[in-house]
Each structure stands twice: as structure tokens, then as C-alpha cells.
């Protein structure tokens, strides 16, 4: 019997390369300190704020409005921060390349009777691009898209919603994988077992295997 009843997965940075790395590299190419540029684009990501990117991830504003807001905030800090330029750089860096070992891991978990959910911070406009990359109905009991539910990580309510939608699993009986440390920390505070996914991502799979008891 698996040691856990459920595993929750982030999308970008788990099933595909981390968007933060590509955007940081793009900022560096513009001569802007990478961490400063990433925060200008995505806001303080370990918080849930009214930054335009956070608002678009909660489905409150469209992507075009977020772009204008980020441009304005960047100008206040003496930077030209074009969201669309950053997203183009992400796409060119292979942001849509699927990590097949991670997909195989989900299939194996489901074969063991472990429930699974995808919990992603995303923009509504991106759904036609990212959703076809994975066989969502085959892999997950629930897909929690921040732009659809009006909640985004690290708000603990999005983890609680995911656990509820896969059958009311107790937090202590679930693990959560994400490439952003703040999102993992929020899940751990709720009682989940956190797994930070880095590059390379294989150590995260090994840690999850230990947690599952495989």
C-alpha cells in the first residue's frame, strides 16, 4: 500500500521547464539583474498580491491589461518590462517541452491507486496552448486552474480546494510538487509533504518515490 493517498502537481516547472529560469535569462539579456526582472514580471511570487500578473492568474483581468500594468510598474523602476517579450523568450527556450518521466510517474501513481491533481497558476488565455500538452483526463482526478477558480498559489485555499475535489484527502496524506519554493512552503504549512522540483528534476522524482514508499 502506498504511504500517501494523493499527489498534487504544479504544471510549469514540473511537467515542463521552469518559466522563472527562461524569464530570468531574458532579463539578463536586456542588461537587467535577473531576480529584479523576474519580480517585475511575476510580482513577489511567494505572496498573493494585486500585482497585475497575480490578478491575471486569478482571472480578474485579461492578459493585455496585465501587460500594460507590468509596463507601467517597470517604468516606475526605470525598466522596460514587456510581458509579451518575456513570454516569447519562454516559448523560444522550450517552455512547452514535456518531461515524459514526470508523466510516467503520474501513470504509475494512478496504477497504485494514488489520487492525483494538477494545481496550476495560469492565465486563462494560455489554456489552448498548455492543456493539449498533457492527457489531463487520463492523468488527473482534478485540474485546478487558478484563472478558473479565482485562487492562486500560495493561497492555502487552492490546496484545500484540490484536496476536496479529489475526495477530501487529508493534507497529511498528500504530497505536492512545485518548482517555486514559496508555493511548496505554503503547502507544507498546510500539512502536505512538499517536494521542490529543480533542474535537473530527477531528484524530485526520487524524493516522491521515497514518500510514496515505492
mmCIF file of N, CA and C in Angstrom, residues 30-105:
data_model
loop_
_atom_site.group_PDB
_atom_site.id
_atom_site.type_symbol
_atom_site.label_atom_id
_atom_site.label_comp_id
_atom_site.label_asym_id
_atom_site.label_seq_id
_atom_site.Cartn_x
_atom_site.Cartn_y
_atom_site.Cartn_z
ATOM 1 N N UNK A 30 18.769 41.614 -21.437
ATOM 2 C CA UNK A 30 18.433 43.035 -21.576
ATOM 3 C C UNK A 30 19.309 43.906 -20.679
ATOM 4 N N UNK A 31 20.211 43.261 -19.931
ATOM 5 C CA UNK A 31 21.069 44.008 -19.034
ATOM 6 C C UNK A 31 20.426 44.335 -17.705
ATOM 7 N N UNK A 32 19.365 43.596 -17.354
ATOM 8 C CA UNK A 32 18.654 43.813 -16.089
ATOM 9 C C UNK A 32 18.966 42.649 -15.153
ATOM 10 N N UNK A 33 19.239 42.960 -13.893
ATOM 11 C CA UNK A 33 19.521 41.910 -12.913
ATOM 12 C C UNK A 33 18.380 40.892 -12.927
ATOM 13 N N UNK A 34 18.682 39.591 -13.120
ATOM 14 C CA UNK A 34 17.629 38.593 -13.352
ATOM 15 C C UNK A 34 16.548 38.547 -12.282
ATOM 16 N N UNK A 35 16.932 38.550 -10.992
ATOM 17 C CA UNK A 35 15.932 38.484 -9.941
ATOM 18 C C UNK A 35 15.008 39.684 -9.956
ATOM 19 N N UNK A 36 15.575 40.847 -10.221
ATOM 20 C CA UNK A 36 14.778 42.076 -10.295
ATOM 21 C C UNK A 36 13.794 42.019 -11.462
ATOM 22 N N UNK A 37 14.252 41.477 -12.584
ATOM 23 C CA UNK A 37 13.388 41.390 -13.753
ATOM 24 C C UNK A 37 12.252 40.391 -13.522
ATOM 25 N N UNK A 38 12.579 39.226 -12.958
ATOM 26 C CA UNK A 38 11.554 38.211 -12.700
ATOM 27 C C UNK A 38 10.475 38.764 -11.777
ATOM 28 N N UNK A 39 10.867 39.492 -10.735
ATOM 29 C CA UNK A 39 9.871 40.046 -9.828
ATOM 30 C C UNK A 39 9.041 41.129 -10.504
ATOM 31 N N UNK A 40 9.651 41.879 -11.423
ATOM 32 C CA UNK A 40 8.887 42.893 -12.153
ATOM 33 C C UNK A 40 7.810 42.247 -13.015
ATOM 34 N N UNK A 41 8.129 41.107 -13.620
ATOM 35 C CA UNK A 41 7.173 40.407 -14.482
ATOM 36 C C UNK A 41 6.109 39.684 -13.670
ATOM 37 N N UNK A 42 6.553 38.887 -12.688
ATOM 38 C CA UNK A 42 5.651 37.993 -11.973
ATOM 39 C C UNK A 42 5.222 38.486 -10.598
ATOM 40 N N UNK A 43 5.777 39.614 -10.137
ATOM 41 C CA UNK A 43 5.443 40.108 -8.810
ATOM 42 C C UNK A 43 6.159 39.309 -7.737
ATOM 43 N N UNK A 44 5.928 39.655 -6.455
ATOM 44 C CA UNK A 44 6.513 38.873 -5.356
ATOM 45 C C UNK A 44 5.801 37.522 -5.282
ATOM 46 N N UNK A 45 6.404 36.498 -5.891
ATOM 47 C CA UNK A 45 5.652 35.278 -6.195
ATOM 48 C C UNK A 45 5.344 34.423 -4.980
ATOM 49 N N UNK A 46 6.060 34.650 -3.856
ATOM 50 C CA UNK A 46 5.703 33.887 -2.672
ATOM 51 C C UNK A 46 4.584 34.539 -1.893
ATOM 52 N N UNK A 47 3.982 35.572 -2.468
ATOM 53 C CA UNK A 47 2.823 36.228 -1.877
ATOM 54 C C UNK A 47 1.683 36.233 -2.889
ATOM 55 N N UNK A 48 0.494 36.571 -2.410
ATOM 56 C CA UNK A 48 -0.673 36.714 -3.284
ATOM 57 C C UNK A 48 -1.104 38.167 -3.178
ATOM 58 N N UNK A 49 -0.819 38.962 -4.206
ATOM 59 C CA UNK A 49 -0.975 40.412 -4.129
ATOM 60 C C UNK A 49 -1.849 40.924 -5.262
ATOM 61 N N UNK A 50 -1.883 42.249 -5.419
ATOM 62 C CA UNK A 50 -2.615 42.866 -6.524
ATOM 63 C C UNK A 50 -1.702 43.198 -7.696
ATOM 64 N N UNK A 51 -0.512 42.613 -7.725
ATOM 65 C CA UNK A 51 0.356 42.766 -8.899
ATOM 66 C C UNK A 51 -0.427 42.302 -10.133
ATOM 67 N N UNK A 52 -0.252 42.955 -11.297
ATOM 68 C CA UNK A 52 -1.038 42.578 -12.480
ATOM 69 C C UNK A 52 -0.932 41.100 -12.851
ATOM 70 N N UNK A 53 0.252 40.498 -12.667
ATOM 71 C CA UNK A 53 0.373 39.083 -13.004
ATOM 72 C C UNK A 53 -0.442 38.216 -12.056
ATOM 73 N N UNK A 54 -0.474 38.581 -10.796
ATOM 74 C CA UNK A 54 -1.277 37.832 -9.832
ATOM 75 C C UNK A 54 -2.763 37.972 -10.176
ATOM 76 N N UNK A 55 -3.146 39.144 -10.591
ATOM 77 C CA UNK A 55 -4.555 39.368 -10.945
ATOM 78 C C UNK A 55 -4.951 38.570 -12.185
ATOM 79 N N UNK A 56 -4.053 38.488 -13.165
ATOM 80 C CA UNK A 56 -4.387 37.706 -14.358
ATOM 81 C C UNK A 56 -4.439 36.224 -14.018
ATOM 82 N N UNK A 57 -3.583 35.767 -13.086
ATOM 83 C CA UNK A 57 -3.629 34.368 -12.688
ATOM 84 C C UNK A 57 -4.891 34.035 -11.892
ATOM 85 N N UNK A 58 -5.472 35.033 -11.232
ATOM 86 C CA UNK A 58 -6.747 34.794 -10.535
ATOM 87 C C UNK A 58 -7.945 35.008 -11.459
ATOM 88 N N UNK A 59 -7.681 35.315 -12.718
ATOM 89 C CA UNK A 59 -8.760 35.504 -13.678
ATOM 90 C C UNK A 59 -9.499 36.815 -13.521
ATOM 91 N N UNK A 60 -8.880 37.795 -12.872
ATOM 92 C CA UNK A 60 -9.545 39.074 -12.602
ATOM 93 C C UNK A 60 -9.410 40.063 -13.759
ATOM 94 N N UNK A 61 -8.318 39.966 -14.510
ATOM 95 C CA UNK A 61 -8.088 40.870 -15.633
ATOM 96 C C UNK A 61 -7.549 40.068 -16.810
ATOM 97 N N UNK A 62 -7.729 40.574 -18.045
ATOM 98 C CA UNK A 62 -7.178 39.875 -19.205
ATOM 99 C C UNK A 62 -5.674 40.111 -19.328
ATOM 100 N N UNK A 63 -5.039 39.287 -20.135
ATOM 101 C CA UNK A 63 -3.593 39.346 -20.312
ATOM 102 C C UNK A 63 -3.124 40.707 -20.829
ATOM 103 N N UNK A 64 -3.871 41.290 -21.737
ATOM 104 C CA UNK A 64 -3.483 42.591 -22.287
ATOM 105 C C UNK A 64 -3.445 43.667 -21.206
ATOM 106 N N UNK A 65 -4.396 43.631 -20.304
ATOM 107 C CA UNK A 65 -4.407 44.596 -19.206
ATOM 108 C C UNK A 65 -3.225 44.362 -18.269
ATOM 109 N N UNK A 66 -2.897 43.106 -18.046
ATOM 110 C CA UNK A 66 -1.737 42.792 -17.210
ATOM 111 C C UNK A 66 -0.463 43.318 -17.853
ATOM 112 N N UNK A 67 -0.356 43.174 -19.163
ATOM 113 C CA UNK A 67 0.834 43.678 -19.860
ATOM 114 C C UNK A 67 1.017 45.168 -19.625
ATOM 115 N N UNK A 68 -0.071 45.917 -19.772
ATOM 116 C CA UNK A 68 0.025 47.366 -19.582
ATOM 117 C C UNK A 68 0.406 47.709 -18.146
ATOM 118 N N UNK A 69 -0.176 46.985 -17.193
ATOM 119 C CA UNK A 69 0.140 47.235 -15.793
ATOM 120 C C UNK A 69 1.590 46.947 -15.470
ATOM 121 N N UNK A 70 2.138 45.868 -16.041
ATOM 122 C CA UNK A 70 3.532 45.497 -15.793
ATOM 123 C C UNK A 70 4.475 46.501 -16.455
ATOM 124 N N UNK A 71 4.125 46.966 -17.645
ATOM 125 C CA UNK A 71 4.922 48.007 -18.292
ATOM 126 C C UNK A 71 5.000 49.250 -17.417
ATOM 127 N N UNK A 72 3.849 49.652 -16.854
ATOM 128 C CA UNK A 72 3.804 50.843 -16.016
ATOM 129 C C UNK A 72 4.643 50.666 -14.753
ATOM 130 N N UNK A 73 4.534 49.508 -14.117
ATOM 131 C CA UNK A 73 5.312 49.253 -12.914
ATOM 132 C C UNK A 73 6.809 49.234 -13.232
ATOM 133 N N UNK A 74 7.163 48.667 -14.376
ATOM 134 C CA UNK A 74 8.567 48.627 -14.769
ATOM 135 C C UNK A 74 9.134 50.017 -14.987
ATOM 136 N N UNK A 75 8.364 50.873 -15.633
ATOM 137 C CA UNK A 75 8.828 52.249 -15.884
ATOM 138 C C UNK A 75 9.077 52.982 -14.576
ATOM 139 N N UNK A 76 8.252 52.711 -13.569
ATOM 140 C CA UNK A 76 8.444 53.349 -12.270
ATOM 141 C C UNK A 76 9.790 52.966 -11.658
ATOM 142 N N UNK A 77 10.298 51.791 -12.039
ATOM 143 C CA UNK A 77 11.578 51.306 -11.520
ATOM 144 C C UNK A 77 12.717 51.502 -12.513
ATOM 145 N N UNK A 78 12.445 52.247 -13.580
ATOM 146 C CA UNK A 78 13.481 52.531 -14.566
ATOM 147 C C UNK A 78 13.780 51.375 -15.498
ATOM 148 N N UNK A 79 12.800 50.489 -15.710
ATOM 149 C CA UNK A 79 12.995 49.335 -16.590
ATOM 150 C C UNK A 79 11.905 49.288 -17.646
ATOM 151 N N UNK A 80 12.259 48.716 -18.794
ATOM 152 C CA UNK A 80 11.270 48.419 -19.821
ATOM 153 C C UNK A 80 10.941 46.936 -19.701
ATOM 154 N N UNK A 81 9.794 46.628 -19.144
ATOM 155 C CA UNK A 81 9.431 45.241 -18.851
ATOM 156 C C UNK A 81 8.195 44.873 -19.676
ATOM 157 N N UNK A 82 8.446 44.264 -20.820
ATOM 158 C CA UNK A 82 7.340 43.859 -21.694
ATOM 159 C C UNK A 82 7.000 42.393 -21.430
ATOM 160 N N UNK A 83 5.838 42.161 -20.872
ATOM 161 C CA UNK A 83 5.398 40.800 -20.566
ATOM 162 C C UNK A 83 5.429 39.919 -21.800
ATOM 163 N N UNK A 84 4.992 40.445 -22.940
ATOM 164 C CA UNK A 84 4.924 39.630 -24.138
ATOM 165 C C UNK A 84 6.314 39.235 -24.621
ATOM 166 N N UNK A 85 7.300 40.123 -24.434
ATOM 167 C CA UNK A 85 8.673 39.773 -24.775
ATOM 168 C C UNK A 85 9.180 38.641 -23.906
ATOM 169 N N UNK A 86 8.837 38.689 -22.606
ATOM 170 C CA UNK A 86 9.249 37.633 -21.681
ATOM 171 C C UNK A 86 8.587 36.310 -22.044
ATOM 172 N N UNK A 87 7.310 36.346 -22.410
ATOM 173 C CA UNK A 87 6.602 35.115 -22.771
ATOM 174 C C UNK A 87 7.138 34.518 -24.071
ATOM 175 N N UNK A 88 7.524 35.394 -25.002
ATOM 176 C CA UNK A 88 8.123 34.911 -26.251
ATOM 177 C C UNK A 88 9.452 34.215 -25.962
ATOM 178 N N UNK A 89 10.245 34.814 -25.080
ATOM 179 C CA UNK A 89 11.527 34.209 -24.708
ATOM 180 C C UNK A 89 11.304 32.853 -24.045
ATOM 181 N N UNK A 90 10.263 32.753 -23.233
ATOM 182 C CA UNK A 90 9.931 31.487 -22.575
ATOM 183 C C UNK A 90 9.609 30.415 -23.610
ATOM 184 N N UNK A 91 8.788 30.778 -24.594
ATOM 185 C CA UNK A 91 8.419 29.820 -25.641
ATOM 186 C C UNK A 91 9.644 29.379 -26.439
ATOM 187 N N UNK A 92 10.520 30.319 -26.761
ATOM 188 C CA UNK A 92 11.711 30.003 -27.550
ATOM 189 C C UNK A 92 12.706 29.148 -26.768
ATOM 190 N N UNK A 93 12.643 29.236 -25.430
ATOM 191 C CA UNK A 93 13.545 28.445 -24.594
ATOM 192 C C UNK A 93 13.037 27.025 -24.365
ATOM 193 N N UNK A 94 11.929 26.690 -24.994
ATOM 194 C CA UNK A 94 11.412 25.326 -24.856
ATOM 195 C C UNK A 94 10.477 25.151 -23.688
ATOM 196 N N UNK A 95 9.764 26.216 -23.326
ATOM 197 C CA UNK A 95 8.855 26.164 -22.186
ATOM 198 C C UNK A 95 7.710 25.190 -22.338
ATOM 199 N N UNK A 96 7.500 24.681 -23.566
ATOM 200 C CA UNK A 96 6.420 23.724 -23.769
ATOM 201 C C UNK A 96 6.890 22.290 -23.928
ATOM 202 N N UNK A 97 8.182 22.044 -23.666
ATOM 203 C CA UNK A 97 8.724 20.688 -23.806
ATOM 204 C C UNK A 97 8.308 19.844 -22.601
ATOM 205 N N UNK A 98 7.605 18.762 -22.848
ATOM 206 C CA UNK A 98 7.066 17.932 -21.763
ATOM 207 C C UNK A 98 8.123 16.953 -21.260
ATOM 208 N N UNK A 99 8.225 16.836 -19.934
ATOM 209 C CA UNK A 99 9.124 15.877 -19.296
ATOM 210 C C UNK A 99 8.404 14.533 -19.183
ATOM 211 N N UNK A 100 8.688 13.648 -20.088
ATOM 212 C CA UNK A 100 7.966 12.377 -20.145
ATOM 213 C C UNK A 100 8.146 11.528 -18.877
ATOM 214 N N UNK A 101 9.322 11.556 -18.219
ATOM 215 C CA UNK A 101 9.424 10.775 -16.970
ATOM 216 C C UNK A 101 8.430 11.236 -15.899
ATOM 217 N N UNK A 102 8.103 12.512 -15.898
ATOM 218 C CA UNK A 102 7.126 13.009 -14.931
ATOM 219 C C UNK A 102 5.734 12.481 -15.279
ATOM 220 N N UNK A 103 5.431 12.435 -16.557
ATOM 221 C CA UNK A 103 4.149 11.876 -16.998
ATOM 222 C C UNK A 103 4.060 10.401 -16.617
ATOM 223 N N UNK A 104 5.153 9.668 -16.843
ATOM 224 C CA UNK A 104 5.175 8.245 -16.482
ATOM 225 C C UNK A 104 4.985 8.055 -14.986
ATOM 226 N N UNK A 105 5.549 8.962 -14.203
ATOM 227 C CA UNK A 105 5.388 8.898 -12.749
ATOM 228 C C UNK A 105 3.916 8.987 -12.365
#
